[in-house]
Amino acid sequence: MNEPTPLDKAEAAAREAATDTVAVQLALAAVELAKAATAQQAAQAPACAHQHKPGRSTGEWLAIGCAVCVGGVGIAIASIAIAIGGISVAILAIVLRGLWRDYQRDVQKGR
């Protein structure tokens, strides 16, 4: 009588199926929870709507610095040219005024 009866076999199979079903249900529930958590994290990730721009590289900063230096030298040279032009106009005015006075004196003397 050591051999199990068909009823005992069926009862053992039912218990095993019930245990497997609970384990499978727990596993599926864990997978669903993991999916929900991942979806929730993905939905919360974009906190702001704008796009962040990457910072400038060292080469870009060097190029900007060189451009500023070249521009500063150009402005300095332009300022010197304007000053030289102003001095030239002043000298021309003084010379022309002297010539005009000489001409007026000669006209009054009758030359």
Short mmCIF file of N, CA and C in Angstrom, two decimals:
data_model
loop_
_atom_site.label_atom_id
_atom_site.label_comp_id
_atom_site.label_asym_id
_atom_site.label_seq_id
_atom_site.Cartn_x
_atom_site.Cartn_y
_atom_site.Cartn_z
N MET A 1 0.78 -1.17 0.00
CA MET A 1 0.00 0.00 0.00
C MET A 1 0.84 1.26 0.00
N ASN A 2 2.03 1.17 -0.37
CA ASN A 2 2.91 2.32 -0.44
C ASN A 2 2.63 3.16 -1.69
N GLU A 3 1.99 2.55 -2.60
CA GLU A 3 1.73 3.27 -3.84
C GLU A 3 0.57 4.23 -3.64
N PRO A 4 0.71 5.54 -4.06
CA PRO A 4 -0.37 6.49 -3.87
C PRO A 4 -1.52 6.19 -4.82
N THR A 5 -2.66 6.47 -4.35
CA THR A 5 -3.86 6.24 -5.15
C THR A 5 -4.00 7.37 -6.15
N PRO A 6 -4.80 7.19 -7.16
CA PRO A 6 -5.01 8.27 -8.13
C PRO A 6 -5.59 9.52 -7.46
N LEU A 7 -6.35 9.34 -6.43
CA LEU A 7 -6.92 10.49 -5.73
C LEU A 7 -5.81 11.26 -5.02
N ASP A 8 -4.88 10.54 -4.40
CA ASP A 8 -3.74 11.20 -3.75
C ASP A 8 -2.87 11.95 -4.77
N LYS A 9 -2.68 11.29 -5.93
CA LYS A 9 -1.90 11.95 -6.98
C LYS A 9 -2.58 13.23 -7.45
N ALA A 10 -3.86 13.19 -7.64
CA ALA A 10 -4.60 14.36 -8.10
C ALA A 10 -4.57 15.47 -7.05
N GLU A 11 -4.69 15.06 -5.78
CA GLU A 11 -4.65 16.05 -4.70
C GLU A 11 -3.28 16.72 -4.62
N ALA A 12 -2.20 15.98 -4.77
CA ALA A 12 -0.84 16.52 -4.75
C ALA A 12 -0.62 17.45 -5.94
N ALA A 13 -1.13 17.05 -7.10
CA ALA A 13 -1.00 17.88 -8.30
C ALA A 13 -1.76 19.18 -8.12
N ALA A 14 -2.94 19.13 -7.51
CA ALA A 14 -3.74 20.34 -7.28
C ALA A 14 -3.02 21.30 -6.33
N ARG A 15 -2.41 20.74 -5.25
CA ARG A 15 -1.66 21.57 -4.30
C ARG A 15 -0.47 22.23 -4.99
N GLU A 16 0.25 21.46 -5.79
CA GLU A 16 1.41 21.98 -6.50
C GLU A 16 1.00 23.06 -7.49
N ALA A 17 -0.09 22.85 -8.21
CA ALA A 17 -0.58 23.85 -9.16
C ALA A 17 -1.00 25.12 -8.43
N ALA A 18 -1.62 24.96 -7.28
CA ALA A 18 -2.04 26.13 -6.51
C ALA A 18 -0.82 26.91 -6.03
N THR A 19 0.20 26.22 -5.58
CA THR A 19 1.43 26.87 -5.12
C THR A 19 2.12 27.56 -6.29
N ASP A 20 2.21 26.88 -7.43
CA ASP A 20 2.83 27.48 -8.62
C ASP A 20 2.04 28.70 -9.08
N THR A 21 0.72 28.60 -9.00
CA THR A 21 -0.11 29.72 -9.44
C THR A 21 0.13 30.95 -8.57
N VAL A 22 0.24 30.76 -7.27
CA VAL A 22 0.50 31.88 -6.37
C VAL A 22 1.87 32.47 -6.66
N ALA A 23 2.87 31.61 -6.90
CA ALA A 23 4.21 32.11 -7.20
C ALA A 23 4.23 32.88 -8.51
N VAL A 24 3.53 32.35 -9.51
CA VAL A 24 3.46 33.03 -10.80
C VAL A 24 2.73 34.36 -10.66
N GLN A 25 1.65 34.38 -9.89
CA GLN A 25 0.91 35.62 -9.68
C GLN A 25 1.77 36.66 -8.96
N LEU A 26 2.55 36.24 -7.97
CA LEU A 26 3.44 37.16 -7.28
C LEU A 26 4.51 37.71 -8.24
N ALA A 27 5.04 36.83 -9.07
CA ALA A 27 6.06 37.26 -10.03
C ALA A 27 5.48 38.26 -11.02
N LEU A 28 4.29 37.97 -11.53
CA LEU A 28 3.64 38.89 -12.46
C LEU A 28 3.33 40.23 -11.79
N ALA A 29 2.89 40.18 -10.55
CA ALA A 29 2.60 41.42 -9.82
C ALA A 29 3.87 42.25 -9.64
N ALA A 30 4.99 41.57 -9.35
CA ALA A 30 6.26 42.29 -9.19
C ALA A 30 6.69 42.93 -10.51
N VAL A 31 6.50 42.21 -11.62
CA VAL A 31 6.84 42.76 -12.93
C VAL A 31 5.97 43.98 -13.23
N GLU A 32 4.69 43.90 -12.95
CA GLU A 32 3.78 45.03 -13.19
C GLU A 32 4.16 46.24 -12.34
N LEU A 33 4.53 46.00 -11.09
CA LEU A 33 4.96 47.10 -10.23
C LEU A 33 6.23 47.75 -10.76
N ALA A 34 7.15 46.94 -11.24
CA ALA A 34 8.39 47.48 -11.80
C ALA A 34 8.10 48.33 -13.03
N LYS A 35 7.18 47.84 -13.88
CA LYS A 35 6.80 48.61 -15.07
C LYS A 35 6.17 49.94 -14.68
N ALA A 36 5.28 49.90 -13.70
CA ALA A 36 4.61 51.12 -13.26
C ALA A 36 5.60 52.12 -12.68
N ALA A 37 6.56 51.63 -11.89
CA ALA A 37 7.56 52.51 -11.30
C ALA A 37 8.44 53.14 -12.38
N THR A 38 8.82 52.37 -13.38
CA THR A 38 9.64 52.87 -14.47
C THR A 38 8.88 53.93 -15.26
N ALA A 39 7.61 53.66 -15.54
CA ALA A 39 6.79 54.62 -16.28
C ALA A 39 6.61 55.91 -15.49
N GLN A 40 6.45 55.79 -14.19
CA GLN A 40 6.27 56.96 -13.34
C GLN A 40 7.56 57.80 -13.31
N GLN A 41 8.71 57.14 -13.23
CA GLN A 41 9.97 57.86 -13.23
C GLN A 41 10.21 58.53 -14.57
N ALA A 42 9.86 57.87 -15.66
CA ALA A 42 10.03 58.45 -16.99
C ALA A 42 9.12 59.65 -17.16
N ALA A 43 7.93 59.60 -16.59
CA ALA A 43 7.00 60.72 -16.71
C ALA A 43 7.47 61.90 -15.88
N GLN A 44 8.16 61.69 -14.78
CA GLN A 44 8.61 62.77 -13.92
C GLN A 44 9.96 63.34 -14.35
N ALA A 45 10.67 62.70 -15.24
CA ALA A 45 12.03 63.11 -15.58
C ALA A 45 12.11 64.52 -16.15
N PRO A 46 11.33 64.92 -17.16
CA PRO A 46 11.51 66.28 -17.69
C PRO A 46 10.88 67.32 -16.78
N ALA A 47 11.67 67.88 -15.87
CA ALA A 47 11.16 68.86 -14.92
C ALA A 47 10.95 70.22 -15.57
N CYS A 48 11.75 70.54 -16.60
CA CYS A 48 11.59 71.82 -17.27
C CYS A 48 11.44 71.58 -18.77
N ALA A 49 10.83 72.54 -19.45
CA ALA A 49 10.51 72.35 -20.86
C ALA A 49 11.63 72.83 -21.79
N HIS A 50 12.52 73.69 -21.33
CA HIS A 50 13.55 74.20 -22.22
C HIS A 50 14.72 73.24 -22.34
N GLN A 51 15.47 73.41 -23.40
CA GLN A 51 16.63 72.55 -23.65
C GLN A 51 17.88 73.25 -23.11
N HIS A 52 18.70 72.53 -22.38
CA HIS A 52 19.94 73.09 -21.86
C HIS A 52 21.01 73.04 -22.95
N LYS A 53 21.68 74.16 -23.13
CA LYS A 53 22.75 74.23 -24.12
C LYS A 53 24.06 73.83 -23.46
N PRO A 54 24.89 73.12 -24.19
CA PRO A 54 26.19 72.78 -23.61
C PRO A 54 27.05 74.04 -23.49
N GLY A 55 27.96 74.05 -22.54
CA GLY A 55 28.83 75.21 -22.32
C GLY A 55 29.84 75.37 -23.45
N ARG A 56 30.45 76.53 -23.48
CA ARG A 56 31.45 76.80 -24.53
C ARG A 56 32.75 76.05 -24.21
N SER A 57 33.40 75.63 -25.26
CA SER A 57 34.67 74.93 -25.08
C SER A 57 35.80 75.95 -24.93
N THR A 58 36.98 75.46 -24.59
CA THR A 58 38.13 76.33 -24.40
C THR A 58 38.50 77.04 -25.70
N GLY A 59 38.41 76.33 -26.79
CA GLY A 59 38.74 76.92 -28.09
C GLY A 59 37.82 78.08 -28.43
N GLU A 60 36.53 77.93 -28.10
CA GLU A 60 35.59 79.02 -28.37
C GLU A 60 35.92 80.24 -27.53
N TRP A 61 36.27 80.03 -26.26
CA TRP A 61 36.61 81.16 -25.39
C TRP A 61 37.88 81.85 -25.89
N LEU A 62 38.86 81.07 -26.36
CA LEU A 62 40.08 81.67 -26.90
C LEU A 62 39.77 82.48 -28.16
N ALA A 63 38.91 81.98 -29.01
CA ALA A 63 38.54 82.70 -30.23
C ALA A 63 37.82 84.00 -29.88
N ILE A 64 36.94 83.96 -28.90
CA ILE A 64 36.23 85.17 -28.48
C ILE A 64 37.24 86.19 -27.92
N GLY A 65 38.18 85.72 -27.10
CA GLY A 65 39.19 86.62 -26.54
C GLY A 65 40.04 87.26 -27.62
N CYS A 66 40.45 86.47 -28.61
CA CYS A 66 41.25 87.01 -29.71
C CYS A 66 40.45 88.03 -30.52
N ALA A 67 39.18 87.75 -30.76
CA ALA A 67 38.34 88.68 -31.50
C ALA A 67 38.19 90.00 -30.75
N VAL A 68 38.04 89.93 -29.44
CA VAL A 68 37.93 91.15 -28.64
C VAL A 68 39.24 91.94 -28.69
N CYS A 69 40.37 91.27 -28.61
CA CYS A 69 41.67 91.96 -28.68
C CYS A 69 41.86 92.64 -30.04
N VAL A 70 41.56 91.93 -31.11
CA VAL A 70 41.71 92.49 -32.44
C VAL A 70 40.75 93.68 -32.61
N GLY A 71 39.54 93.54 -32.13
CA GLY A 71 38.58 94.64 -32.22
C GLY A 71 39.02 95.84 -31.41
N GLY A 72 39.60 95.60 -30.23
CA GLY A 72 40.10 96.71 -29.41
C GLY A 72 41.23 97.46 -30.10
N VAL A 73 42.14 96.72 -30.72
CA VAL A 73 43.25 97.36 -31.45
C VAL A 73 42.70 98.15 -32.64
N GLY A 74 41.71 97.60 -33.31
CA GLY A 74 41.10 98.32 -34.44
C GLY A 74 40.44 99.61 -34.01
N ILE A 75 39.75 99.58 -32.88
CA ILE A 75 39.10 100.80 -32.37
C ILE A 75 40.16 101.82 -31.96
N ALA A 76 41.26 101.35 -31.37
CA ALA A 76 42.33 102.27 -30.97
C ALA A 76 42.95 102.95 -32.20
N ILE A 77 43.20 102.19 -33.24
CA ILE A 77 43.78 102.76 -34.46
C ILE A 77 42.80 103.74 -35.11
N ALA A 78 41.51 103.41 -35.11
CA ALA A 78 40.52 104.32 -35.67
C ALA A 78 40.46 105.61 -34.87
N SER A 79 40.57 105.52 -33.55
CA SER A 79 40.57 106.72 -32.71
C SER A 79 41.78 107.60 -33.01
N ILE A 80 42.92 106.99 -33.19
CA ILE A 80 44.13 107.76 -33.52
C ILE A 80 43.96 108.45 -34.88
N ALA A 81 43.39 107.74 -35.85
CA ALA A 81 43.17 108.32 -37.18
C ALA A 81 42.22 109.51 -37.10
N ILE A 82 41.18 109.39 -36.29
CA ILE A 82 40.23 110.51 -36.14
C ILE A 82 40.92 111.70 -35.48
N ALA A 83 41.76 111.43 -34.48
CA ALA A 83 42.48 112.52 -33.81
C ALA A 83 43.44 113.22 -34.77
N ILE A 84 44.15 112.47 -35.58
CA ILE A 84 45.07 113.06 -36.56
C ILE A 84 44.29 113.89 -37.57
N GLY A 85 43.14 113.38 -38.00
CA GLY A 85 42.30 114.14 -38.92
C GLY A 85 41.81 115.44 -38.31
N GLY A 86 41.42 115.40 -37.04
CA GLY A 86 40.97 116.62 -36.37
C GLY A 86 42.08 117.65 -36.24
N ILE A 87 43.28 117.20 -35.91
CA ILE A 87 44.42 118.11 -35.80
C ILE A 87 44.74 118.72 -37.16
N SER A 88 44.66 117.91 -38.21
CA SER A 88 44.93 118.42 -39.56
C SER A 88 43.93 119.50 -39.95
N VAL A 89 42.67 119.28 -39.63
CA VAL A 89 41.64 120.27 -39.94
C VAL A 89 41.89 121.55 -39.15
N ALA A 90 42.30 121.44 -37.90
CA ALA A 90 42.59 122.63 -37.09
C ALA A 90 43.75 123.41 -37.67
N ILE A 91 44.82 122.73 -38.06
CA ILE A 91 45.98 123.40 -38.66
C ILE A 91 45.58 124.08 -39.97
N LEU A 92 44.78 123.40 -40.79
CA LEU A 92 44.33 123.97 -42.04
C LEU A 92 43.51 125.24 -41.79
N ALA A 93 42.65 125.21 -40.77
CA ALA A 93 41.84 126.39 -40.46
C ALA A 93 42.72 127.55 -40.04
N ILE A 94 43.73 127.29 -39.23
CA ILE A 94 44.63 128.36 -38.79
C ILE A 94 45.40 128.95 -39.97
N VAL A 95 45.90 128.10 -40.85
CA VAL A 95 46.65 128.57 -42.01
C VAL A 95 45.75 129.37 -42.94
N LEU A 96 44.55 128.89 -43.19
CA LEU A 96 43.63 129.61 -44.08
C LEU A 96 43.21 130.95 -43.46
N ARG A 97 43.05 131.00 -42.13
CA ARG A 97 42.70 132.24 -41.48
C ARG A 97 43.84 133.25 -41.65
N GLY A 98 45.06 132.77 -41.50
CA GLY A 98 46.22 133.67 -41.70
C GLY A 98 46.29 134.16 -43.13
N LEU A 99 46.06 133.28 -44.09
CA LEU A 99 46.09 133.70 -45.49
C LEU A 99 44.96 134.70 -45.78
N TRP A 100 43.80 134.50 -45.20
CA TRP A 100 42.66 135.39 -45.41
C TRP A 100 42.95 136.78 -44.83
N ARG A 101 43.58 136.83 -43.66
CA ARG A 101 43.94 138.11 -43.07
C ARG A 101 44.96 138.85 -43.94
N ASP A 102 45.94 138.10 -44.40
CA ASP A 102 46.94 138.72 -45.29
C ASP A 102 46.27 139.27 -46.54
N TYR A 103 45.37 138.52 -47.10
CA TYR A 103 44.67 138.95 -48.32
C TYR A 103 43.83 140.19 -48.02
N GLN A 104 43.15 140.24 -46.88
CA GLN A 104 42.33 141.38 -46.53
C GLN A 104 43.20 142.62 -46.32
N ARG A 105 44.37 142.48 -45.70
CA ARG A 105 45.28 143.61 -45.50
C ARG A 105 45.79 144.14 -46.84
N ASP A 106 46.09 143.23 -47.75
CA ASP A 106 46.59 143.64 -49.07
C ASP A 106 45.50 144.35 -49.84
N VAL A 107 44.26 143.93 -49.71
CA VAL A 107 43.16 144.54 -50.42
C VAL A 107 42.93 145.96 -49.87
N GLN A 108 43.06 146.15 -48.55
CA GLN A 108 42.84 147.45 -47.94
C GLN A 108 43.97 148.40 -48.33
N LYS A 109 45.16 147.95 -48.51
CA LYS A 109 46.29 148.79 -48.87
C LYS A 109 46.27 149.12 -50.37
N GLY A 110 45.49 148.38 -51.09
CA GLY A 110 45.37 148.66 -52.50
C GLY A 110 46.34 147.92 -53.38
N ARG A 111 46.82 146.89 -52.98
CA ARG A 111 47.76 146.12 -53.79
C ARG A 111 47.08 145.31 -54.79
#
